[in-house]
Amino acid sequence: MITFPEGFLWGAATSHFQVEGNPSEISTRCSDWAEWTVADGRIADRTTADQACQFFNRYPDDLELLNQLNLNTFRISLNWPAICPDANGSGLLLSIDSGQIEHYRQLLRRLKGQGIKTFVTLFHFCLPKRLADRGGWLNPATPEEFGRLAEIVAREYKGLVDYWITLNEPLAYTYQGYICGAWPPGLKHSYDDAFQCIHNMLKGHALAYQAIHAEDPHARVSYTMHWRPFIARNKLSPTDQMVRHLRDAVFNHLFPKSVQSGKLQFPFPFSLKKAVEPLSGTIPGLKDAMDYLAINYYTRDVCEFSYEPPFDLFGVKTVKSEIEVNGMGWESYPEGLYNVLTEEIAPYRFDSKGFERPIIITENGYASVFPADMTDGNWSLDDQARISYLKSHLLAIHEAIKHGANVQGYLHWALLDNFEWSEGLRIRFGLVRVAYPTQVRTLRQSAHYYAQIARQNGLDAGDTGNGLAR
Ligand code: FCB
């Protein structure tokens, strides 16, 4: 049996749009995503998140699952579009929907009552439509409003939130929205916009970080990084190596490097671009605005240089994997997680005062594929592939801890099957299966396996999860 440090956080994660089916958001389509999903051809299986898991109304029962799984931590996100339905015309003065504020207060109180630690994300890919219509993150009003949102919710939920996450995966968001166009606003190869978006997200993060700390100096605030190891297809090829280097420098390092130093500096050759000149330099309140390192980790990308225009600096072209992949086309690559925890994030391990930042894995999980209209029955419950993914990644984390990584928690993505953005409902990440037509929840084998790990605060390296009761 290998054990994890005492007090280790064992949890699961969700995000509001993916699970809620928030009735007021859906009826008014007040978010960019609620609108995006109803346009033809954008979601692979043509589903929407209009119902999703109906978590908005079913959360009391769903939170019971956490205790059933022996989990001590849960991650949610707040529905910014529904909380701030209107901007009083100016875009800065928010009007707040007190019913929505109350909703999350009840949810957070319930978690506290159950003895569960809470992670709360402020931006998990969804913008109020009124902001999206005015340029979204490209508009300087957006970081301003984001800072105000942070101030308001930090005051409202004081004492109910253990860890704040300002932005979820800012680079994944920028990449999907401005480079490959799979998510709102749906732009392709729009590099200058992408740089502006990164700049404004850093500003928004700094404002939110400072606002939360002004309300509660002891708050723990960070943002999540989707960390992806990039591997050159041909290690001896200088052009493959160059793409590998650029993707790593932008996707993995640009954001944390800026927060560490307080300055946005685009790596060469981006630094030669005229458009990035006004975006570069110090961002007020940014330096050290990261109290812990929140890592979302799923897989690696093998990349190669392509001579076809447009020149692909962010690397949209990923080489197809030759080994087994999951429903997202993602390889299981646990050694990458070990490297991230022990080497890749080393530059961000300490803040400028010498404080060692704890590391929390805020997402990690395995996707399977089953159509959204499946009802009750036996399908998908015996999820050995998810069990091996979970086990191999926990072993990698344990190994990293043994070699000095200060990892203090692991949140599995996801508690429930949910709406997987442009892939729709058929991609299933849940420990708990959701039969969407009936909304029945059923624990998968992996849920039982994970529950045992959380109870023991450790795992038996030889255990395959096969002997667990269903
Ligand atoms: C992450 C997102 C999360 C979920 C997983 C699979 O990039 O943060 O919402 O979609 O991927």
CSV table of C-alpha atoms and ligand atoms in Angstrom, one decimal, residues 14-15 18 75 124-125 168-169 172 176 183 224 226 228 296 298 328 330 363-365 367 413-414 418-421 427 429, ligand 1:
chain,number,residue,atom,x,y,z
A,14,THR,CA,-17.4,20.1,-12.2
A,15,SER,CA,-18.1,23.4,-14.0
A,18,GLN,CA,-21.3,21.5,-18.2
A,75,ARG,CA,-14.8,22.0,-7.2
A,124,HIS,CA,-14.9,28.5,-16.7
A,125,PHE,CA,-15.1,29.4,-20.4
A,168,ASN,CA,-9.9,28.1,-15.8
A,169,GLU,CA,-7.2,27.3,-18.4
A,172,ALA,CA,-6.9,26.4,-23.7
A,176,GLN,CA,-10.0,27.0,-28.8
A,183,TRP,CA,-15.4,27.4,-29.1
A,224,THR,CA,-5.8,26.6,-13.4
A,226,HIS,CA,-3.9,23.1,-18.5
A,228,ARG,CA,0.4,19.6,-21.8
A,296,ASN,CA,-5.1,20.3,-15.0
A,298,TYR,CA,-4.8,14.9,-19.3
A,328,MET,CA,-11.1,12.5,-26.8
A,330,TRP,CA,-6.0,11.5,-25.9
A,363,GLU,CA,-8.5,18.2,-13.1
A,364,ASN,CA,-7.4,14.8,-14.4
A,365,GLY,CA,-9.6,12.2,-16.0
A,367,ALA,CA,-13.1,10.1,-21.5
A,413,TRP,CA,-12.6,15.3,-13.6
A,414,ALA,CA,-15.4,14.7,-13.3
A,418,ASN,CA,-21.5,16.1,-18.3
A,419,PHE,CA,-21.6,18.3,-21.4
A,420,GLU,CA,-18.1,18.2,-23.0
A,421,TRP,CA,-18.1,21.5,-24.9
A,427,ILE,CA,-18.1,12.2,-24.2
A,429,PHE,CA,-15.8,11.7,-18.0
B,1,FCB,C1,-10.7,20.7,-19.4
B,1,FCB,C2,-11.8,21.6,-19.0
B,1,FCB,C3,-13.0,20.9,-18.5
B,1,FCB,C4,-13.3,19.6,-19.2
B,1,FCB,C5,-12.0,18.8,-19.4
B,1,FCB,C6,-12.2,17.5,-20.1
B,1,FCB,O1,-9.9,21.4,-20.4
B,1,FCB,O2,-11.4,22.6,-18.0
B,1,FCB,O3,-14.1,21.8,-18.5
B,1,FCB,O4,-13.9,19.9,-20.4
B,1,FCB,O5,-11.0,19.6,-20.0
